[in-house]
Short mmCIF file of C-alpha atoms in Angstrom, two decimals:
data_model
loop_
_atom_site.label_atom_id
_atom_site.label_comp_id
_atom_site.label_asym_id
_atom_site.label_seq_id
_atom_site.Cartn_x
_atom_site.Cartn_y
_atom_site.Cartn_z
CA MET E 1 9.03 -24.15 -21.34
CA ALA E 2 5.43 -23.10 -22.04
CA PHE E 3 2.56 -24.46 -20.06
CA GLN E 4 0.95 -27.53 -21.57
CA LEU E 5 -2.40 -26.44 -20.17
CA PRO E 6 -5.14 -25.60 -22.65
CA ALA E 7 -5.02 -21.92 -23.57
CA GLU E 8 -8.56 -21.45 -22.28
CA VAL E 9 -7.49 -22.07 -18.67
CA LEU E 10 -4.11 -20.33 -18.60
CA GLY E 11 -5.71 -17.33 -16.88
CA ASP E 12 -7.17 -19.59 -14.21
CA ALA E 13 -3.79 -21.21 -13.61
CA VAL E 14 -2.05 -17.85 -13.23
CA GLY E 15 -4.78 -16.69 -10.84
CA VAL E 16 -4.35 -19.77 -8.65
CA LEU E 17 -0.58 -19.33 -8.61
CA VAL E 18 -0.89 -15.67 -7.58
CA PHE E 19 -3.39 -16.69 -4.89
CA SER E 20 -0.94 -19.30 -3.62
CA PHE E 21 2.06 -16.95 -3.62
CA PHE E 22 0.18 -14.35 -1.57
CA ALA E 23 -0.77 -17.14 0.83
CA LEU E 24 2.92 -18.05 1.09
CA ILE E 25 3.71 -14.42 1.95
CA CYS E 26 1.03 -14.47 4.67
CA SER E 27 2.53 -17.60 6.21
CA GLY E 28 6.01 -16.10 5.99
CA LEU E 29 4.80 -12.98 7.80
CA MET E 30 3.28 -15.10 10.57
CA VAL E 31 6.53 -17.02 11.01
CA TRP E 32 8.40 -13.71 11.22
CA LEU E 33 5.91 -12.32 13.74
CA VAL E 34 6.04 -15.31 16.09
CA TRP E 35 9.84 -15.32 16.03
CA SER E 36 10.02 -11.58 16.62
CA HIS E 37 7.63 -11.80 19.58
CA GLN E 38 9.39 -14.80 21.18
CA GLU E 39 6.43 -17.10 20.45
CA ARG E 40 8.46 -19.67 18.54
CA THR E 41 6.97 -22.71 20.27
CA SER E 42 3.39 -21.47 20.59
CA TYR E 43 0.36 -22.99 18.91
CA VAL E 44 0.24 -20.12 16.42
CA ALA E 45 3.90 -20.72 15.59
CA GLY E 46 3.25 -24.40 14.90
CA LEU E 47 0.36 -23.51 12.62
CA ALA E 48 2.50 -20.91 10.85
CA TYR E 49 5.30 -23.41 10.14
CA LEU E 50 2.88 -26.01 8.81
CA THR E 51 0.90 -23.62 6.61
CA LEU E 52 4.12 -22.22 5.19
CA LEU E 53 5.40 -25.66 4.22
CA SER E 54 2.06 -26.97 2.93
CA THR E 55 1.53 -23.86 0.80
CA ALA E 56 5.05 -24.17 -0.61
CA SER E 57 4.39 -27.82 -1.50
CA SER E 58 1.15 -26.81 -3.21
CA ILE E 59 3.02 -24.25 -5.34
CA VAL E 60 5.57 -26.89 -6.37
CA SER E 61 2.74 -29.22 -7.41
CA GLN E 62 1.07 -26.47 -9.38
CA PHE E 63 4.18 -25.62 -11.37
CA HIS E 64 4.83 -29.30 -12.04
CA ASP E 65 1.28 -30.01 -13.18
CA PHE E 66 0.73 -26.81 -15.17
CA VAL E 67 4.01 -26.91 -17.04
CA LEU E 68 3.82 -30.65 -17.84
CA TYR E 69 0.04 -30.95 -17.86
CA ASN E 70 -0.34 -33.31 -20.85
CA ASP E 71 2.52 -35.54 -19.68
CA VAL E 72 1.17 -35.67 -16.11
CA MET E 73 -2.38 -36.48 -17.18
CA THR E 74 -1.17 -39.18 -19.55
CA ALA E 75 0.98 -40.81 -16.87
CA GLN E 76 -1.88 -40.68 -14.36
CA TRP E 77 -4.27 -42.25 -16.88
CA GLN E 78 -1.83 -45.06 -17.65
CA TYR E 79 -1.32 -45.79 -13.93
CA ALA E 80 -5.06 -45.68 -13.22
CA ARG E 81 -5.64 -48.16 -16.05
CA ALA E 82 -2.93 -50.47 -14.66
CA HIS E 83 -4.09 -50.17 -11.03
CA PRO E 84 -7.86 -49.52 -11.11
CA GLU E 85 -8.36 -50.63 -7.48
CA SER E 86 -5.58 -48.56 -5.89
CA PRO E 87 -7.12 -46.37 -3.13
CA GLU E 88 -3.98 -44.27 -3.09
CA ILE E 89 -4.61 -43.13 -6.66
CA LYS E 90 -8.32 -42.61 -6.09
CA ILE E 91 -8.18 -40.46 -2.99
CA SER E 92 -5.19 -38.38 -4.15
CA ASN E 93 -7.02 -37.58 -7.41
CA GLY E 94 -4.67 -39.72 -9.50
CA ALA E 95 -1.39 -38.32 -8.10
CA ILE E 96 1.77 -40.32 -8.81
CA GLY E 97 5.48 -39.73 -8.41
CA LEU E 98 6.34 -36.22 -7.18
CA ASP E 99 2.68 -35.23 -6.92
CA LEU E 100 1.92 -38.23 -4.72
CA GLY E 101 4.79 -37.46 -2.35
CA LEU E 102 3.66 -33.83 -2.03
CA TRP E 103 0.07 -34.98 -1.48
CA TYR E 104 1.22 -37.17 1.42
CA PHE E 105 3.08 -34.25 2.95
CA ARG E 106 0.07 -31.93 2.69
CA GLN E 107 -2.10 -34.61 4.22
CA TYR E 108 0.34 -34.79 7.12
CA ALA E 109 0.35 -31.00 7.48
CA TYR E 110 -3.45 -30.77 7.54
CA SER E 111 -3.65 -33.49 10.19
CA ALA E 112 -0.98 -31.83 12.34
CA GLU E 113 -2.73 -28.45 12.02
CA SER E 114 -6.02 -29.96 13.14
CA LEU E 115 -4.38 -31.54 16.19
CA LEU E 116 -2.68 -28.29 17.14
CA VAL E 117 -6.01 -26.50 16.96
CA VAL E 118 -7.80 -29.08 19.11
CA PHE E 119 -5.08 -29.11 21.79
CA TRP E 120 -5.14 -25.32 21.77
CA ALA E 121 -8.91 -25.45 22.28
CA PHE E 122 -8.34 -27.82 25.18
CA SER E 123 -5.80 -25.42 26.68
CA LEU E 124 -8.18 -22.46 26.35
CA MET E 125 -10.94 -24.46 27.98
CA GLN E 126 -8.64 -25.06 30.95
CA SER E 127 -8.12 -21.32 31.27
CA VAL E 128 -11.80 -20.50 30.90
CA TYR E 129 -12.76 -22.93 33.67
CA GLU E 130 -9.70 -21.89 35.73
CA LEU E 131 -8.56 -25.50 36.03
CA THR E 132 -4.91 -24.51 36.04
CA ASN E 133 -5.53 -22.49 39.23
CA ARG E 134 -6.07 -25.72 41.14
CA TYR E 135 -2.81 -26.96 42.60
CA ARG E 136 -3.48 -30.67 42.05
CA LEU E 137 -4.46 -30.20 38.41
CA LYS E 138 -1.96 -27.57 37.32
CA GLU E 139 1.06 -29.86 36.94
CA PHE E 140 -0.98 -32.63 35.32
CA LEU E 141 -2.59 -30.28 32.80
CA ASN E 142 0.74 -28.65 31.95
CA ARG E 143 2.12 -32.09 31.14
CA MET E 144 -0.96 -32.89 29.07
CA ASN E 145 -0.49 -29.70 27.07
CA SER E 146 3.17 -30.49 26.43
CA ILE E 147 2.30 -34.04 25.37
CA GLY E 148 -0.43 -32.64 23.12
CA ARG E 149 2.05 -30.55 21.16
CA ILE E 150 4.31 -33.56 20.68
CA MET E 151 1.37 -35.72 19.60
CA SER E 152 0.35 -33.07 17.08
CA VAL E 153 3.64 -33.69 15.28
CA VAL E 154 4.12 -37.43 15.83
CA LEU E 155 0.62 -38.92 15.48
CA PRO E 156 0.06 -37.75 11.86
CA ILE E 157 3.40 -39.32 10.92
CA LEU E 158 2.16 -42.66 12.21
CA THR E 159 -1.11 -42.46 10.27
CA ILE E 160 0.70 -41.47 7.08
CA CYS E 161 3.09 -44.42 7.46
CA LEU E 162 0.12 -46.75 8.00
CA LEU E 163 -1.27 -45.63 4.65
CA ARG E 164 1.69 -47.34 2.99
CA VAL E 165 0.95 -50.70 4.60
CA GLN E 166 0.06 -53.32 1.98
CA ALA E 167 -3.18 -54.34 3.67
CA VAL E 168 -4.40 -50.74 3.75
CA GLN E 169 -3.40 -50.25 0.11
CA LYS E 170 -5.89 -52.96 -0.85
CA SER E 171 -8.91 -51.36 0.82
CA THR E 172 -10.34 -48.02 -0.27
CA ALA E 173 -12.44 -47.74 2.90
CA ALA E 174 -9.48 -48.42 5.22
CA PHE E 175 -7.25 -46.01 3.31
CA PHE E 176 -9.90 -43.28 3.35
CA PHE E 177 -10.49 -43.78 7.09
CA LEU E 178 -6.80 -43.60 8.04
CA ALA E 179 -6.22 -40.60 5.78
CA ASN E 180 -8.94 -38.64 7.59
CA VAL E 181 -9.20 -40.18 11.05
CA VAL E 182 -7.09 -37.45 12.66
CA LEU E 183 -9.16 -34.73 11.00
CA MET E 184 -12.43 -36.30 12.12
CA ILE E 185 -11.28 -36.86 15.72
CA SER E 186 -9.94 -33.32 15.92
CA LEU E 187 -13.16 -31.90 14.57
CA ALA E 188 -15.27 -33.86 17.06
CA PHE E 189 -13.16 -33.20 20.17
CA GLY E 190 -12.51 -29.58 19.20
CA SER E 191 -16.25 -28.99 18.80
CA LEU E 192 -16.83 -30.33 22.31
CA CYS E 193 -14.20 -27.95 23.71
CA MET E 194 -15.75 -25.00 21.88
CA VAL E 195 -19.22 -25.87 23.18
CA ALA E 196 -17.82 -26.07 26.73
CA ILE E 197 -16.16 -22.67 26.31
CA PHE E 198 -19.35 -21.17 24.90
CA VAL E 199 -21.46 -22.54 27.76
CA ARG E 200 -19.05 -21.07 30.30
CA TYR E 201 -19.08 -17.74 28.51
CA VAL E 202 -22.89 -17.53 28.41
CA TYR E 203 -23.14 -18.53 32.08
CA THR E 204 -20.56 -15.97 33.18
CA ARG E 205 -21.99 -13.28 30.93
CA GLY E 206 -25.41 -13.79 32.50
CA ARG E 207 -23.98 -13.46 36.00
CA VAL E 208 -22.12 -10.27 35.10
CA VAL E 209 -25.27 -8.70 33.60
CA GLN E 210 -27.34 -9.70 36.61
CA GLN E 211 -24.76 -8.33 39.02
CA SER E 212 -24.48 -5.05 37.13
CA ARG E 213 -28.25 -4.58 37.27
CA THR E 214 -28.31 -5.33 41.00
CA GLU E 215 -25.45 -2.98 41.86
CA ASP E 216 -26.47 -0.41 39.24
CA SER E 217 -22.87 -0.16 38.11
CA SER E 218 -20.91 -1.22 35.09
CA THR E 219 -18.29 -3.92 35.42
CA ASN E 220 -15.07 -3.62 33.50
CA ALA E 221 -13.43 -7.01 33.22
CA THR E 222 -10.27 -8.30 31.61
CA THR E 223 -11.72 -11.78 31.32
CA GLN E 224 -13.38 -13.84 28.65
CA GLY E 225 -15.67 -16.67 29.61
CA GLY E 226 -15.24 -15.86 33.30
CA SER E 227 -11.56 -16.51 33.79
CA THR E 228 -8.50 -14.35 33.56
CA LEU E 229 -6.43 -14.86 30.44
CA LYS E 230 -2.87 -13.59 30.18
CA PHE E 231 -2.16 -11.77 26.95
CA LYS E 232 1.35 -11.25 25.68
CA GLY E 233 3.27 -11.16 22.45
CA ILE E 234 0.91 -11.43 19.51
CA TYR E 235 -2.27 -12.05 21.52
CA ASP E 236 -4.95 -9.63 22.69
CA ARG E 237 -8.18 -9.68 24.70
CA TRP E 238 -10.07 -10.96 21.64
CA LEU E 239 -8.16 -14.24 21.69
CA LEU E 240 -11.21 -16.44 22.23
CA THR E 241 -13.16 -14.65 19.51
CA ARG E 242 -10.28 -14.96 17.07
CA PHE E 243 -9.77 -18.62 17.94
CA THR E 244 -13.48 -19.38 17.48
CA ILE E 245 -13.43 -17.86 13.99
CA ALA E 246 -10.30 -19.83 13.11
CA PHE E 247 -11.76 -23.08 14.42
CA ILE E 248 -14.99 -22.71 12.44
CA VAL E 249 -13.22 -21.88 9.18
CA LEU E 250 -10.66 -24.66 9.61
CA SER E 251 -13.48 -27.11 10.26
CA VAL E 252 -15.07 -26.08 6.98
CA PHE E 253 -11.69 -26.53 5.29
CA GLU E 254 -11.30 -30.05 6.68
CA LEU E 255 -14.76 -31.03 5.47
CA THR E 256 -13.99 -29.52 2.05
CA ASN E 257 -10.78 -31.53 1.86
CA ILE E 258 -12.75 -34.75 2.45
CA ILE E 259 -15.25 -33.77 -0.26
CA PHE E 260 -12.40 -33.22 -2.73
CA GLN E 261 -11.07 -36.68 -1.91
CA LEU E 262 -14.45 -38.15 -2.79
CA ASN E 263 -14.33 -36.19 -6.05
CA GLY E 264 -10.88 -37.66 -6.70
CA ILE E 265 -12.27 -41.19 -6.28
CA GLU E 266 -14.86 -40.46 -8.94
CA ASN E 267 -12.28 -39.02 -11.35
CA SER E 268 -9.97 -42.00 -10.88
CA ASN E 269 -12.79 -44.44 -11.57
CA ASP E 270 -13.62 -42.56 -14.76
CA ASP E 271 -9.97 -42.51 -15.90
CA SER E 272 -9.61 -46.25 -15.46
CA LYS E 273 -12.49 -46.80 -17.89
CA MET E 274 -11.32 -44.37 -20.60
CA GLU E 275 -9.45 -45.40 -23.72
CA GLN E 276 -7.32 -42.22 -23.65
CA PRO E 277 -6.43 -39.53 -21.10
CA ASP E 278 -8.95 -36.75 -20.49
CA LEU E 279 -7.27 -33.57 -21.74
CA SER E 280 -10.46 -31.53 -22.04
CA VAL E 281 -10.79 -27.92 -20.92
CA GLU E 282 -13.41 -28.90 -18.31
CA ARG E 283 -11.08 -31.43 -16.66
CA ALA E 284 -8.19 -28.96 -16.72
CA HIS E 285 -10.35 -26.31 -15.05
CA GLU E 286 -11.43 -28.80 -12.39
CA ASN E 287 -7.83 -29.79 -11.63
CA ILE E 288 -6.85 -26.14 -11.26
CA VAL E 289 -9.70 -25.39 -8.87
CA LEU E 290 -8.68 -28.32 -6.67
CA PHE E 291 -5.49 -26.39 -5.78
CA LEU E 292 -7.39 -23.47 -4.22
CA PRO E 293 -8.24 -24.89 -0.76
CA GLY E 294 -4.65 -25.89 0.08
CA PRO E 295 -3.20 -22.35 0.53
CA ALA E 296 -6.38 -21.00 2.17
CA PRO E 297 -5.31 -21.70 5.81
CA SER E 298 -2.35 -19.35 5.32
CA TYR E 299 -4.73 -16.45 4.71
CA LEU E 300 -6.91 -17.47 7.62
CA LEU E 301 -4.00 -17.66 10.07
CA PHE E 302 -2.71 -14.21 9.13
CA ILE E 303 -6.10 -12.50 9.05
CA VAL E 304 -7.15 -13.91 12.42
CA PHE E 305 -3.90 -13.83 14.42
CA GLY E 306 -1.71 -11.44 12.44
CA THR E 307 -4.04 -8.46 12.77
CA THR E 308 -3.82 -7.87 16.52
CA ALA E 309 -2.77 -4.38 17.63
CA GLN E 310 0.71 -5.63 18.50
CA CYS E 311 1.21 -7.26 15.11
CA ARG E 312 -0.19 -4.33 13.15
CA LYS E 313 2.08 -1.90 14.97
CA TYR E 314 5.13 -4.13 14.48
CA ILE E 315 4.43 -4.56 10.76
CA ALA E 316 3.87 -0.82 10.29
CA THR E 317 7.05 0.05 12.18
CA THR E 318 9.07 -2.40 10.10
CA PHE E 319 7.71 -1.88 6.59
CA LEU E 320 6.32 1.67 6.42
CA PRO E 321 8.79 4.39 5.40
CA LYS E 322 10.13 6.41 8.32
CA SER E 323 8.72 9.61 6.84
CA TRP E 324 5.19 8.12 6.90
CA GLN E 325 5.64 7.00 10.48
CA ARG E 326 6.78 10.48 11.58
CA LYS E 327 3.90 12.09 9.73
CA LYS E 328 1.48 9.74 11.41
CA GLU E 329 2.78 10.76 14.84
CA THR E 330 2.89 14.55 14.14
CA PRO E 331 0.58 16.43 16.54
CA LEU E 332 -0.22 18.99 13.80
CA ASP E 333 -2.48 16.41 12.20
CA LEU E 334 -4.82 16.99 15.13
CA PRO E 335 -7.58 17.47 16.01
CA PHE E 336 -9.92 14.82 14.65
CA HIS E 337 -13.63 15.39 15.06
CA SER E 338 -15.94 12.92 16.71
CA THR E 339 -19.68 12.59 16.27
CA HIS E 340 -20.37 13.17 19.95
CA SER E 341 -21.82 16.54 20.95
CA VAL E 342 -21.15 18.03 24.38
CA PRO E 343 -22.49 21.11 26.23
CA ARG E 344 -20.66 24.43 26.13
CA ALA E 345 -19.93 24.13 29.84
CA SER E 346 -17.87 21.04 29.12
CA LEU E 347 -15.84 22.99 26.58
CA SER E 348 -15.18 25.69 29.15
CA ASN E 349 -14.00 23.08 31.60
CA SER E 350 -11.78 21.57 28.89
CA ILE E 351 -10.14 24.94 28.26
CA LYS E 352 -9.68 25.48 31.98
CA GLY E 353 -8.02 22.08 32.37
CA LEU E 354 -5.74 22.63 29.39
CA ARG E 355 -4.81 26.09 30.65
CA MET E 356 -3.98 24.62 34.04
CA SER E 357 -1.76 22.06 32.31
CA ALA E 358 -0.12 24.80 30.27
CA PHE E 359 0.32 26.93 33.39
CA HIS E 360 2.33 24.22 35.10
CA THR E 361 4.19 23.31 31.93
CA THR E 362 5.38 26.82 31.07
CA GLY E 363 6.25 27.62 34.68
CA SER E 364 4.25 30.86 34.55
CA THR E 365 4.42 33.08 37.62
CA SER E 366 1.00 34.61 37.01
CA ASP E 367 -1.57 34.47 39.76
CA SER E 368 -3.91 32.32 37.75
CA PRO E 369 -3.70 30.04 34.74
CA ASN E 370 -6.51 32.12 33.23
CA ASN E 371 -3.93 34.88 32.70
CA ILE E 372 -2.39 32.86 29.89
CA THR E 373 -2.68 34.99 26.73
CA ASP E 374 -2.36 34.23 23.07
CA ASN E 375 1.26 35.38 23.20
CA SER E 376 2.07 32.85 25.88
CA LEU E 377 0.63 30.06 23.75
CA SER E 378 3.98 29.88 21.99
CA GLN E 379 5.42 28.32 25.15
CA ILE E 380 2.70 25.69 25.44
CA PRO E 381 3.26 22.20 23.96
CA ILE E 382 1.75 21.88 20.49
CA PRO E 383 -1.10 19.44 21.36
CA ASP E 384 -2.39 21.74 24.16
CA LYS E 385 -1.99 24.83 22.01
CA VAL E 386 -4.03 23.29 19.19
CA ALA E 387 -6.74 22.22 21.60
CA ILE E 388 -6.99 25.61 23.39
CA THR E 389 -7.22 27.48 20.09
CA PHE E 390 -9.83 25.10 18.72
CA LEU E 391 -12.00 25.10 21.84
CA ARG E 392 -11.84 28.87 22.20
CA ARG E 393 -13.05 29.26 18.60
CA GLU E 394 -15.86 26.79 19.15
CA LEU E 395 -17.10 28.68 22.23
CA SER E 396 -17.06 32.03 20.47
CA THR E 397 -18.74 30.95 17.23
CA SER E 398 -21.20 28.21 18.13
CA ASP E 399 -24.84 29.06 18.91
CA ASP E 400 -25.89 25.48 19.43
CA ASP E 401 -26.40 23.79 22.76
CA GLY E 402 -23.69 21.32 21.87
CA VAL E 403 -20.61 21.40 19.68
CA GLU E 404 -18.23 18.86 18.26
CA LEU E 405 -15.44 18.03 20.72
CA PRO E 406 -12.15 17.09 19.04
CA VAL E 407 -10.78 13.67 19.83
CA MET E 408 -7.22 14.39 20.89
CA ARG E 409 -4.48 11.83 20.53
CA PRO E 410 -2.73 11.25 23.88
CA SER E 411 0.43 13.27 24.18
CA ASN E 412 3.58 12.51 26.09
CA SER E 413 4.84 16.07 25.89
CA VAL E 414 6.35 17.45 29.07
#
């Protein structure tokens, strides 16, 4: 069956569908990553499950609306005319039947995602302030975190059920409030947690800088915001940075979702006053664009949390052909040049160190590792042989005070 959409917007519809399918792939990859790294009950896992399901529901709605566009718009217009005061129709942009059920599910998913993010922010704040290191608070906070995950799933169900109460169905303000109360509370409380984390980070950063100036030494820390964070599975030392980016973008998404609801109220009011359904190209284009924000969190989740070193390596190992992986690890691809210039004396020391390594490796009985000749290079591991040859050439041909030192990939050769 051909799409009933106007021909002028068929390209837009295909583009939105492709965008949504790629988002579905991103969510699927995140679900695979969290299961592979034994993070199946983590906050990222919960977000991955919800984004996968919400994106899938959006794709179902798109196919339904695009294929039966004229029928859907006519049915929505007839219902809006018969129920002009229904807040359910207004805020869902006229959705009825299958579309309305899928809209309720996506509303639940967005609310649950927002709660997961805010409880995750609360958990990170505990780590930043080292609250879990205090014996009296540790057990209490662990229980709070467990309860928070359960509330993230249960509380949105309660609010969605309340939307079906008859009294709420008669009030647009009450319906709008209940539909977005979880999003607004999450945004407010999550912002407070992020501010607290930022304040702690700035305070600790200032102390580290001051201490480094006093001691005239650099401090290498494995902390963020002044407290030790344990990184495992899909996480890395940039966890707080990644989470901050995700929180900001998700906050924008939540605000955008509310704006689209207000736009739906306006469209529903217009439909109830029309003598026939609006099948114009402009309205069709607007309805298509309204599907874009829904799959967006899937991209965000993968870009922010699916690009850690652990995840990139796991994806490459799984999906890249074995021949590419072997080529990538071949020492003959070395050396790579850096932009840092070093004195010739450093190059001499580098050769001496590599010769010493080769001396012990080959088991030479010569009096000195300097006795290693070009013929004996055949017994030296390939990475050291490449480096010795390269450095020797650089010393003999360069007239500059500094030369380019190759950046060698670490070798496990023995």
